[in-house]
mmCIF file of C-alpha atoms in Angstrom:
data_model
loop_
_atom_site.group_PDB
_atom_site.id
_atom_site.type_symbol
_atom_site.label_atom_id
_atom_site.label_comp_id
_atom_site.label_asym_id
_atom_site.label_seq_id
_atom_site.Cartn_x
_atom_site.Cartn_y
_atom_site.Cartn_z
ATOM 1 C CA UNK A 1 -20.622 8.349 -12.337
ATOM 2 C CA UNK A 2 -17.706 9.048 -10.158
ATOM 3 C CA UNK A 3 -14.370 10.910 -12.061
ATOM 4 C CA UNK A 4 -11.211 8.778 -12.121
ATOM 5 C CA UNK A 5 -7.540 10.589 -11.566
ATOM 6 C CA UNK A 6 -4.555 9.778 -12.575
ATOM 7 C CA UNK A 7 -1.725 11.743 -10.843
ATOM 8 C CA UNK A 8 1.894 11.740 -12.257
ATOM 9 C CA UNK A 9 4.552 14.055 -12.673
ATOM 10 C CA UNK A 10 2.666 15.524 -15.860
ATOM 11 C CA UNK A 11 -0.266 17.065 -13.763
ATOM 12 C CA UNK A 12 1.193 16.701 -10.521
ATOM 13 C CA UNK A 13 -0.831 20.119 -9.570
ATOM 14 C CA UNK A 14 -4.146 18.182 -9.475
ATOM 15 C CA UNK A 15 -2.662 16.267 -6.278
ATOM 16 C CA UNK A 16 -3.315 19.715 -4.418
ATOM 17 C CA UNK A 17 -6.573 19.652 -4.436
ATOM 18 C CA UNK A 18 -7.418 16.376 -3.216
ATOM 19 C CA UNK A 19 -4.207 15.441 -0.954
ATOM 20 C CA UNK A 20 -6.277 16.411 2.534
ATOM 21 C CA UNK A 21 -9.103 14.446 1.584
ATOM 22 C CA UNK A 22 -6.740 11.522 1.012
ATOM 23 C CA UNK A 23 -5.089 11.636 3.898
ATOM 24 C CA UNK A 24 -7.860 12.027 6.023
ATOM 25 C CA UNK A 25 -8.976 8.885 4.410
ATOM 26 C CA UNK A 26 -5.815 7.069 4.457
ATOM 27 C CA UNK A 27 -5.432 8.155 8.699
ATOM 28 C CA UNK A 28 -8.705 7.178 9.222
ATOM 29 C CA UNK A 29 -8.844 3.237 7.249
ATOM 30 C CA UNK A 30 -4.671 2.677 8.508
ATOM 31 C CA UNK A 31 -6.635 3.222 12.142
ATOM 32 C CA UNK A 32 -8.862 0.080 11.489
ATOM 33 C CA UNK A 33 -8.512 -3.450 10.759
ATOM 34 C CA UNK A 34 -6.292 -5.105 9.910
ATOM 35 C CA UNK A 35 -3.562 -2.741 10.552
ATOM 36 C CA UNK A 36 -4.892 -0.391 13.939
ATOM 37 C CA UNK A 37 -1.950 1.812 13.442
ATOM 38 C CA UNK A 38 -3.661 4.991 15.366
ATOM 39 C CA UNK A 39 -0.316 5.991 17.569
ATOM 40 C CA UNK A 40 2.833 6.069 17.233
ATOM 41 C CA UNK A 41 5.437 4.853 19.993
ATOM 42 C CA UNK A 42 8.354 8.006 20.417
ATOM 43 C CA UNK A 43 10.916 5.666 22.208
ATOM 44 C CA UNK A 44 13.843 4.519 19.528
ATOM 45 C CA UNK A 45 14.641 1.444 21.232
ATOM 46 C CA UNK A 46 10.809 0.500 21.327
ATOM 47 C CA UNK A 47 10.131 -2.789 19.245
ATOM 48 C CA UNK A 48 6.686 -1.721 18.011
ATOM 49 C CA UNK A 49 6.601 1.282 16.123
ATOM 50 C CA UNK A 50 2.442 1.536 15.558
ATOM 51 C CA UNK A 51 -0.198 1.220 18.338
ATOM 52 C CA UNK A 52 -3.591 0.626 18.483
ATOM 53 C CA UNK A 53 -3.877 2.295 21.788
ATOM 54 C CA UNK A 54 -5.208 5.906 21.880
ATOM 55 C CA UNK A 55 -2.813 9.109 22.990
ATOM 56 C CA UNK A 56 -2.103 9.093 26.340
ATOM 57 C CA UNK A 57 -2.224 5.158 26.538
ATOM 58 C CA UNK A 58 1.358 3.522 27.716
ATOM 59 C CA UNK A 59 2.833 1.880 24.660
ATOM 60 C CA UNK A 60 1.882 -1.936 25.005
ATOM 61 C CA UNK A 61 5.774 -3.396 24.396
ATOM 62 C CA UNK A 62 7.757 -0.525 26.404
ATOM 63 C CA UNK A 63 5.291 1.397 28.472
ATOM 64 C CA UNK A 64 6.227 4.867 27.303
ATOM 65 C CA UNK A 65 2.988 7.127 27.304
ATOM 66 C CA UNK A 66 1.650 7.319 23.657
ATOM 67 C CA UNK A 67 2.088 11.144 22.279
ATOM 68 C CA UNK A 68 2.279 10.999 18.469
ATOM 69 C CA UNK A 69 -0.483 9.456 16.331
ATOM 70 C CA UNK A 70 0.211 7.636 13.711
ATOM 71 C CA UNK A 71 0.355 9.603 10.604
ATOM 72 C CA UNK A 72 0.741 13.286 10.500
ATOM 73 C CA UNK A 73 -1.700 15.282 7.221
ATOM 74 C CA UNK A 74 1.390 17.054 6.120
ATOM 75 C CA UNK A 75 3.543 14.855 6.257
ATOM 76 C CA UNK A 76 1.355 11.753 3.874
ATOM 77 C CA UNK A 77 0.799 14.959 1.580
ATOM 78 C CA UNK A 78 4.256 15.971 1.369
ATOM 79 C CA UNK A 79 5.239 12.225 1.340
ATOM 80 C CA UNK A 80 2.950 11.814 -2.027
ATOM 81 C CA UNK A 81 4.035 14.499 -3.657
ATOM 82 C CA UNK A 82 7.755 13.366 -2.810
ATOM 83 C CA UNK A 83 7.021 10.324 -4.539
ATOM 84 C CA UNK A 84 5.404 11.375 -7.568
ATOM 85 C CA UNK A 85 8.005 14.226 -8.486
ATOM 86 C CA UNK A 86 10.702 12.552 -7.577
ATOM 87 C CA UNK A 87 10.025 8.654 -8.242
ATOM 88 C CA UNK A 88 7.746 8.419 -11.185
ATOM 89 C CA UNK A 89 4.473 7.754 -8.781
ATOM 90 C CA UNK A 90 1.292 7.340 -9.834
ATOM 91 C CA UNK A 91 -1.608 8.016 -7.988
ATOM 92 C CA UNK A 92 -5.123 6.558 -9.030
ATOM 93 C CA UNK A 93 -7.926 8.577 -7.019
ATOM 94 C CA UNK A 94 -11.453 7.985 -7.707
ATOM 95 C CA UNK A 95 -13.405 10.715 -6.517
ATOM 96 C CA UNK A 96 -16.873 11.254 -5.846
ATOM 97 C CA UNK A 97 -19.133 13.723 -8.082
ATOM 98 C CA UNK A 98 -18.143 16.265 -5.203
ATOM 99 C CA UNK A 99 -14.439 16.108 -5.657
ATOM 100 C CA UNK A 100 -14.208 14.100 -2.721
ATOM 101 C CA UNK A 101 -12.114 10.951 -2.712
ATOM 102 C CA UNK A 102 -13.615 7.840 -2.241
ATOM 103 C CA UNK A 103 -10.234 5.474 -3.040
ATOM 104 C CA UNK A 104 -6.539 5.732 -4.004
ATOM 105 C CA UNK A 105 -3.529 3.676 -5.005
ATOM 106 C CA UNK A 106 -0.308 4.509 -4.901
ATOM 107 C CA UNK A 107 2.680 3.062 -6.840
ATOM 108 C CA UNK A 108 5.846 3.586 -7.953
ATOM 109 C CA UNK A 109 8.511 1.634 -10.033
ATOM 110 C CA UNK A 110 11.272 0.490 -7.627
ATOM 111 C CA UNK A 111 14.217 -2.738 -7.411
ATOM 112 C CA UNK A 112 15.368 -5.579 -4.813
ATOM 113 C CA UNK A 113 17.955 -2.979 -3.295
ATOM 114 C CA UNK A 114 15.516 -0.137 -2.607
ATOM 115 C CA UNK A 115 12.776 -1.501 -1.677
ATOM 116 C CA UNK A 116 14.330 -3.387 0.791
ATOM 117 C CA UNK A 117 16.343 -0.692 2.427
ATOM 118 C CA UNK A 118 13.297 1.350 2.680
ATOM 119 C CA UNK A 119 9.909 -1.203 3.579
ATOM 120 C CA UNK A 120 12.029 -4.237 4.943
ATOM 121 C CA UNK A 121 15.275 -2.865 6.779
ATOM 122 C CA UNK A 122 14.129 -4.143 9.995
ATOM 123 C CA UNK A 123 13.280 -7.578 8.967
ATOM 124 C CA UNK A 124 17.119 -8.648 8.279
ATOM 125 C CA UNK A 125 16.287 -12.392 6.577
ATOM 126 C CA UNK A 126 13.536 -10.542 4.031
ATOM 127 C CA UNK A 127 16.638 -9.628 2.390
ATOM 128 C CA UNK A 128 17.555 -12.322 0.957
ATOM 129 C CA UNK A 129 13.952 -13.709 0.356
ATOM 130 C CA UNK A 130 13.430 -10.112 -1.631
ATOM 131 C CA UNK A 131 16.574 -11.606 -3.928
ATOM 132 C CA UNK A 132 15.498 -14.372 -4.412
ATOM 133 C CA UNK A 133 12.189 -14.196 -5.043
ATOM 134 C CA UNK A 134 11.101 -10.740 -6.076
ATOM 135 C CA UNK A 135 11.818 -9.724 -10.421
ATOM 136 C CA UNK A 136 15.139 -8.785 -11.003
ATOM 137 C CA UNK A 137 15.929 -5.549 -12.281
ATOM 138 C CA UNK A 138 13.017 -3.096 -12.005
ATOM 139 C CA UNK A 139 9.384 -3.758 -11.058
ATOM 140 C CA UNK A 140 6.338 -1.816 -9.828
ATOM 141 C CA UNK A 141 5.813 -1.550 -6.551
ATOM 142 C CA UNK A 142 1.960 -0.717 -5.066
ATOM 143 C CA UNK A 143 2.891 0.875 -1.954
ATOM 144 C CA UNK A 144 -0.780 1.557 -0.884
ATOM 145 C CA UNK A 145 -4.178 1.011 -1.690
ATOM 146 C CA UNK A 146 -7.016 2.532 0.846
ATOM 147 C CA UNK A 147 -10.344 3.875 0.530
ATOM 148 C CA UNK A 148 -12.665 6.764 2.534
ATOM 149 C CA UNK A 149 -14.647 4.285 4.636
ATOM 150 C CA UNK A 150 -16.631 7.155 5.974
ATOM 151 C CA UNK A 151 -18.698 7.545 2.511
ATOM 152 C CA UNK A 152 -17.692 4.660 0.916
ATOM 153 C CA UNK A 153 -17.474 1.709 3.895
ATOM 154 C CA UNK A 154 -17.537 -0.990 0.975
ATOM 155 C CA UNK A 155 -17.004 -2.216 -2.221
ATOM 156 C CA UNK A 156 -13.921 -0.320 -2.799
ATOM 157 C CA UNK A 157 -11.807 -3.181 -4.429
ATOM 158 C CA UNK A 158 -14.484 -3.619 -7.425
ATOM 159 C CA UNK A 159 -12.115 -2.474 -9.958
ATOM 160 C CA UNK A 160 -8.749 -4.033 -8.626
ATOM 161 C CA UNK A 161 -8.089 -5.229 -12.262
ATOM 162 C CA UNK A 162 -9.249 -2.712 -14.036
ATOM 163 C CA UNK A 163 -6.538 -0.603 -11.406
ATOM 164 C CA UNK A 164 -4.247 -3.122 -11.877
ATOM 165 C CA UNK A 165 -4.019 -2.335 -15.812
ATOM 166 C CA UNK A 166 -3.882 0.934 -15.582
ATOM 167 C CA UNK A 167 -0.635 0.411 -13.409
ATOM 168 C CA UNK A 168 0.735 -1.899 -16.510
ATOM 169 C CA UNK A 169 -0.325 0.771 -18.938
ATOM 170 C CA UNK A 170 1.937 3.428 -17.030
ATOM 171 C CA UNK A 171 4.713 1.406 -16.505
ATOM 172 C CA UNK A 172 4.694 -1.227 -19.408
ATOM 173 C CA UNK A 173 5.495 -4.676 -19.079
ATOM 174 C CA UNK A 174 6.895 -4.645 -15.613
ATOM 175 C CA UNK A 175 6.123 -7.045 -12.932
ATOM 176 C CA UNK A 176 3.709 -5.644 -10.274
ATOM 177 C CA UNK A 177 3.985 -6.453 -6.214
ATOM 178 C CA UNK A 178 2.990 -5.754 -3.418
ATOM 179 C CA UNK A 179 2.760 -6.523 0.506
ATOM 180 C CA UNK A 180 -0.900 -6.480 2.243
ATOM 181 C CA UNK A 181 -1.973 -7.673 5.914
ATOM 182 C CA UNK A 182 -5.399 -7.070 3.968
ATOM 183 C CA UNK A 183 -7.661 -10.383 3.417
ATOM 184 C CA UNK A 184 -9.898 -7.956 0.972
ATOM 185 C CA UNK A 185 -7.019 -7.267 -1.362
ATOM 186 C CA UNK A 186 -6.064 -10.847 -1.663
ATOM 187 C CA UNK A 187 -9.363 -11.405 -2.564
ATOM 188 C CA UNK A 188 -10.050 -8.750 -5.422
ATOM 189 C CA UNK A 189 -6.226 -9.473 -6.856
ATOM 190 C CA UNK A 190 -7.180 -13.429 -6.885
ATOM 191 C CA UNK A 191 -10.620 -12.567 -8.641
ATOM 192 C CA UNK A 192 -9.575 -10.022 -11.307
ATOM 193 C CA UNK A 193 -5.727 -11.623 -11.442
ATOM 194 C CA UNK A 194 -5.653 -14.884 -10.016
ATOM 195 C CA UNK A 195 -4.380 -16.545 -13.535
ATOM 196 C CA UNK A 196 -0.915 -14.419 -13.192
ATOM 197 C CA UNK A 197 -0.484 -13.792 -9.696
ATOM 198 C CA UNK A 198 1.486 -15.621 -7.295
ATOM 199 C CA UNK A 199 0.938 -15.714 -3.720
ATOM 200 C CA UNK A 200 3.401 -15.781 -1.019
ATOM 201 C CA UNK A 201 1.864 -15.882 2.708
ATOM 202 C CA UNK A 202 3.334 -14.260 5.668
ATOM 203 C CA UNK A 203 3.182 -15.091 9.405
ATOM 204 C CA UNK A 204 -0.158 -13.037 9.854
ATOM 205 C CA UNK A 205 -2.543 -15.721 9.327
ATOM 206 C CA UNK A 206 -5.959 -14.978 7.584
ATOM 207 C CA UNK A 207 -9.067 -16.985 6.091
ATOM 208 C CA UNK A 208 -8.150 -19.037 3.522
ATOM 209 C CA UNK A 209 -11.510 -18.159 1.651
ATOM 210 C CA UNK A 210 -9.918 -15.480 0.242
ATOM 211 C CA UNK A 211 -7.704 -17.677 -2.028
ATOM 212 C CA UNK A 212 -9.952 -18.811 -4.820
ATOM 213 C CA UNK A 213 -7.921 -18.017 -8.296
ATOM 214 C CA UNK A 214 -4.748 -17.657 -6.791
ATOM 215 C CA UNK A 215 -1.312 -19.513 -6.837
ATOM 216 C CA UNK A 216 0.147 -20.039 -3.493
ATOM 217 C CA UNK A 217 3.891 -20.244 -4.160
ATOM 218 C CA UNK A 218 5.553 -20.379 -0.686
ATOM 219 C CA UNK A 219 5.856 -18.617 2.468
ATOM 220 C CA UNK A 220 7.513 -14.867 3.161
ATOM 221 C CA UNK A 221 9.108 -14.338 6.729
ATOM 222 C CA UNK A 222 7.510 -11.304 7.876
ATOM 223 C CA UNK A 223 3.601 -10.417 9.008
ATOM 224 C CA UNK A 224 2.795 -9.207 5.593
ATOM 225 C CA UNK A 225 1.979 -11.221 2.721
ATOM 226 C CA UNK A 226 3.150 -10.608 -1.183
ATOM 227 C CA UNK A 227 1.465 -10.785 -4.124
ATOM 228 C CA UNK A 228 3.551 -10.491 -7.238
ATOM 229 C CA UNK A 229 1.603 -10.072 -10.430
ATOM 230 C CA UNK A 230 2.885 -10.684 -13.918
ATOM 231 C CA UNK A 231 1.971 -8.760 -17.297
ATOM 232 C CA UNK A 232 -0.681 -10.122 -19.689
ATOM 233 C CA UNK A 233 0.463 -11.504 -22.279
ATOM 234 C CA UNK A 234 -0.782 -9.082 -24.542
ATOM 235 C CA UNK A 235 1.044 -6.095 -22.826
#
């Protein structure tokens, strides 16, 4: 049976260990559908920040050669542990009976204000969709979820409730959200949370298979959809 990790701030040393693996995994599934983010485009005035084109490719929307990839390994690592010292982050990892990771999620409590300023700043009218629509006051905030596709190319969203919970067991009875370009995540959210999750599609269009068990409330003006998940009732 594979181990289950829980990084927070209380035994943020155990995100050592397995931070390369992670990020190897996270570099390697961000490369691939739906997202292709493999480069990165240098030029500030450039209107597409992530590529699918390989280094040394001209950047599709300004021409300027590709140089960077897309994520740099010390820089997710020191971006994780950022997050979990500084912002109450937790990190779920499951991990294979070798230590290596097969999966992680990554969230952290956050508001309206911040989370705008830092995941929306350059989609102007999300801000006022954000106030709007998004829990007021503090919520949880699932900034990633991605797996190692080398070992494990499937399945990986199994136990997106029982992930889910643990999330509401860290941070009580706060709201939960998220953004996703990912037709798989809808999918495990709707199956394991459909009953208390609300739905709000973005310009990226997708099958609509994926919506069995969940509310669609309305649309969000930017590429990436939002799920918003409330507490059980019990919680």
């Amino acid at each position: 049976m594979n181990e289950k990790l829980t990084i927070t701030r209380q035994n943020i040393q155990d995100l050592q260990p397995v931070a390369r693996g992670m990020a190897d995994a996270y570099m390697t599934a961000f490369a691939g559908p739906p997202w292709y983010e493999v480069t990165r485009c240098i030029e500030q005035q450039c209107p597409q920040t992530y590529s699918s084109n390989a280094i040394g490719d001209d950047c599709e929307s300004c021409g300027q050669v590709l140089v960077m990839p897309a994520y740099d390994q010390s820089q997710l690592q020191e971006g994780w542990r950022s997050i979990v010292a500084n912002e109450d982050a937790m990190i779920e990892v499951d991990l294979s009976r070798t230590g290596v990771p097969l999966r992680a999620t990554i969230a952290r409590p956050t508001d309206a204000t911040e989370l705008y300023t830092r995941k929306y700043s350059d989609v102007p009218q999300m801000q006022s969709w954000i106030n709007q629509t998004l829990p007021t006051g503090e919520f949880v905030w699932i900034e990633d979820t991605f797996a190692n596709l080398a070992i494990s190319p499937r399945g990986n969203l199994n136990g997106r409730g029982r992930t889910l919970g643990a999330i509401a067991m860290r941070y009580g009875a706060m709201q939960i959200a998220t953004r996703t370009k990912s037709p798989a995540i809808i999918r495990a959210t709707g199956r394991d949370a459909g009953d208390r999750t609300n739905l709000y599609i973005g310009t990226e269009s997708f099958d609509a298979s994926v919506l069995s068990r969940i509310s669609i409330v309305s649309a969000v003006p930017d590429a990436r959809s939002v799920l918003v998940v409330a507490p059980q009732k019990d919680q």
